[in-house]
Coordinates of C-alpha atoms in Angstrom, one line a residue:
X777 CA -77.9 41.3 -0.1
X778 CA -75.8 38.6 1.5
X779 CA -75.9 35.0 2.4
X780 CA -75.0 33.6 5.9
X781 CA -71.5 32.7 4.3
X782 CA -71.3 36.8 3.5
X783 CA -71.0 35.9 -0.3
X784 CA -72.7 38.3 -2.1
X785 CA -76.0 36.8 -3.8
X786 CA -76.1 39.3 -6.5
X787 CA -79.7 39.4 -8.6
X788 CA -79.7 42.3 -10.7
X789 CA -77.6 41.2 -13.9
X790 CA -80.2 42.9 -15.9
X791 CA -79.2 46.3 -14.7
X792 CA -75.3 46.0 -14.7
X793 CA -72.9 42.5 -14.3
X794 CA -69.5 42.3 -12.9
X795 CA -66.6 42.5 -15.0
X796 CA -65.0 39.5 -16.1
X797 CA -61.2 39.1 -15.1
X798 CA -60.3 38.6 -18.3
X799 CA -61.8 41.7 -19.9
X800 CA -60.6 44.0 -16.9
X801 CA -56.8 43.0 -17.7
X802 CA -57.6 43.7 -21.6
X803 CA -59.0 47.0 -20.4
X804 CA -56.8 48.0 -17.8
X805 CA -54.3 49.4 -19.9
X806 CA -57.3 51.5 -21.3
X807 CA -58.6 52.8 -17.9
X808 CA -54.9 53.6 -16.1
X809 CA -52.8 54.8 -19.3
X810 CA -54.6 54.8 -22.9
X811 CA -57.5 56.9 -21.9
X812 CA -57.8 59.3 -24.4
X813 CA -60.7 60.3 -26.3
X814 CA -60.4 58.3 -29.3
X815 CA -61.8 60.3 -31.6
X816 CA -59.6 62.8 -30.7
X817 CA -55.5 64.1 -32.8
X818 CA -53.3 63.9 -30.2
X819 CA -51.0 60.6 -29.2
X820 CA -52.6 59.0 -26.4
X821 CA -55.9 59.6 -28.2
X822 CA -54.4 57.7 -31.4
X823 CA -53.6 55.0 -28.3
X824 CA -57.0 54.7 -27.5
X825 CA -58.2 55.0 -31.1
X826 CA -55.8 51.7 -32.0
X827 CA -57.6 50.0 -28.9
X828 CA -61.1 50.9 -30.5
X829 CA -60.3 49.9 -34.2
X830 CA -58.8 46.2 -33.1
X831 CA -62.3 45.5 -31.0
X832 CA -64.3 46.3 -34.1
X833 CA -62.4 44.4 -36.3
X834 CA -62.2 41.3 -33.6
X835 CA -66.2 42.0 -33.6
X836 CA -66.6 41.9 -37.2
X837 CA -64.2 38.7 -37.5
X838 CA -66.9 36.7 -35.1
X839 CA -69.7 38.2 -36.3
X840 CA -68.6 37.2 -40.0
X841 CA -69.2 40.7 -41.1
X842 CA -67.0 43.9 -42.1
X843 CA -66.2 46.2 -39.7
X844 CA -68.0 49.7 -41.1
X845 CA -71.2 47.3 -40.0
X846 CA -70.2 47.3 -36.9
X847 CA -71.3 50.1 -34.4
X848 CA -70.5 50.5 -30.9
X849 CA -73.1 52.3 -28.4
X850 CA -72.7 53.5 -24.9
X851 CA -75.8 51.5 -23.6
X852 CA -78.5 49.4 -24.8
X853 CA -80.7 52.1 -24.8
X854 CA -78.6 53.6 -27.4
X855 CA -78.6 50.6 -29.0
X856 CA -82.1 50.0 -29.4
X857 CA -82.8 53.7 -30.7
X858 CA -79.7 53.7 -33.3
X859 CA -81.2 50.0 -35.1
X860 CA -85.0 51.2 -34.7
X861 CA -84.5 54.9 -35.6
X862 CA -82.1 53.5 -38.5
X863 CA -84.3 50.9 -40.1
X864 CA -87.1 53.9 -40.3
X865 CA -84.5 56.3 -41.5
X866 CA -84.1 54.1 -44.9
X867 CA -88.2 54.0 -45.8
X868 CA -90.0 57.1 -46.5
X869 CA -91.2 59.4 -43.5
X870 CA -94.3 58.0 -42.1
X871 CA -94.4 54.6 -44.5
X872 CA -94.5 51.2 -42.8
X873 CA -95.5 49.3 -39.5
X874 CA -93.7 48.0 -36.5
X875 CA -94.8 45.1 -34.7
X876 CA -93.5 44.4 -30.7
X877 CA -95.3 44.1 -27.6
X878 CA -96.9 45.8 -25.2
X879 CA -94.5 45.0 -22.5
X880 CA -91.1 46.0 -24.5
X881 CA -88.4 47.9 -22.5
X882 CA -89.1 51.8 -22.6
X883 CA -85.9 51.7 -24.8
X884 CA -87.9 50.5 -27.6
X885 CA -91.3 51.6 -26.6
X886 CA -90.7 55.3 -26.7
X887 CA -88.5 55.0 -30.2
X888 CA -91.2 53.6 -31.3
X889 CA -93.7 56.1 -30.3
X890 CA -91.8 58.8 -31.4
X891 CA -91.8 57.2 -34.9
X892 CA -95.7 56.4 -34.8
X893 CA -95.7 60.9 -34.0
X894 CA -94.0 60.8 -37.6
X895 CA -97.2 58.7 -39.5
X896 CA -95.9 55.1 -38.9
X897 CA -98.0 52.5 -37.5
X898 CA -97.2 50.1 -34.6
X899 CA -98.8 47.0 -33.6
X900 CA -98.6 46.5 -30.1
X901 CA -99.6 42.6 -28.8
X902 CA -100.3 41.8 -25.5
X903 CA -99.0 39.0 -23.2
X904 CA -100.9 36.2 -21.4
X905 CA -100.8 36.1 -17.5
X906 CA -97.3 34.7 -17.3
X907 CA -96.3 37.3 -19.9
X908 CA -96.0 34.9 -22.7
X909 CA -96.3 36.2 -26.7
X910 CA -98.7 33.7 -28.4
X911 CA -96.8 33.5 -31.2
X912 CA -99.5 33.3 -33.7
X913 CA -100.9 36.4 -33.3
X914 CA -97.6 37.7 -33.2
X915 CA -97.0 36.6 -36.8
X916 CA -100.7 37.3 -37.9
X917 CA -100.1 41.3 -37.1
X918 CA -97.2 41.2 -39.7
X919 CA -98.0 42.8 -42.8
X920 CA -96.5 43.6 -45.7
X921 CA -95.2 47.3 -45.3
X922 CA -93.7 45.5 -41.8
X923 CA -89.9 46.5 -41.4
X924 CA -89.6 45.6 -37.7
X925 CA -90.8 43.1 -35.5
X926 CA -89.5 43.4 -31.7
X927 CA -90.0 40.6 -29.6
X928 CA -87.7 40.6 -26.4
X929 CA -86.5 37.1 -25.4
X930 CA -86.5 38.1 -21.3
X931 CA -88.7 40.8 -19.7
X932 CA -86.5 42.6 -17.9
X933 CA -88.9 42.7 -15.2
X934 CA -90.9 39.7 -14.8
X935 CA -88.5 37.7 -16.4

């Protein structure tokens, strides 16, 4: 899609965005000579192992935390599954409730489904017409054996 100017009017920043300039010359070393697999023995693997190991610990630094806390995922998809897989994976098998919404991305819908397969229970609330939470019944489904509530900030569809 193009304007009459030909600049490109770009609207799907939910999907993928364009790389900054400033991350592509940090990376560009990375994608041109320090590609190896960084969990990998060899030297140009050790190169890209350095690379990983000073982005966690630059992570951690903002973040205020240590960097075994932090995890890095190939996708938000990934993402999503790793926390909500992980937070079931410390209670016991089948104990406790999840609360999100019945609009959530599949990438926490179907984690979630899988789990409620393995005897948890999941709230699901609906949205209003402009796909608004009403925040109050939100809270109300939280209970006491809750250990996640999901709540996405921007529907990746409707906005």
């Amino acid at each position: 899609m193009t304007s009459s100017d030909d600049r490109i009017n770009y609207l799907d920043y939910a999907a993928t965005t364009p790389m900054r300039n400033e991350v592509l010359e940090k990376m560009l070393p990375y994608f041109t000579q320090k590609f190896g697999n960084p969990s990998s023995l060899y030297s140009l693997a050790g190169e890209a192992r350095y690379g990983v190991d000073e982005a966690r610990e630059q992570v951690a630094h903002v973040l205020n935390s240590r960097e075994n806390e932090i995890v890095f995922t190939g996708s938000g998809s990934e993402s999503n599954n790793t926390a909500i897989k992980g937070l079931a994976s410390a209670r016991e098998v089948g104990k406790g409730h999840i609360v999100t919404t019945s609009i959530e991305h599949h990438a926490v819908i179907h984690p979630v489904e899988q789990l409620e397969k393995l005897g948890y229970e999941a709230t699901y609330i609906g949205v209003d017409n402009t796909g608004l939470v009403d925040p109050e019944e939100f809270a109300s489904a939280v209970r006491p054996d809750t250990f996640l509530a999901s709540v996405m900030l921007v529907n990746n569809e409707i906005g």
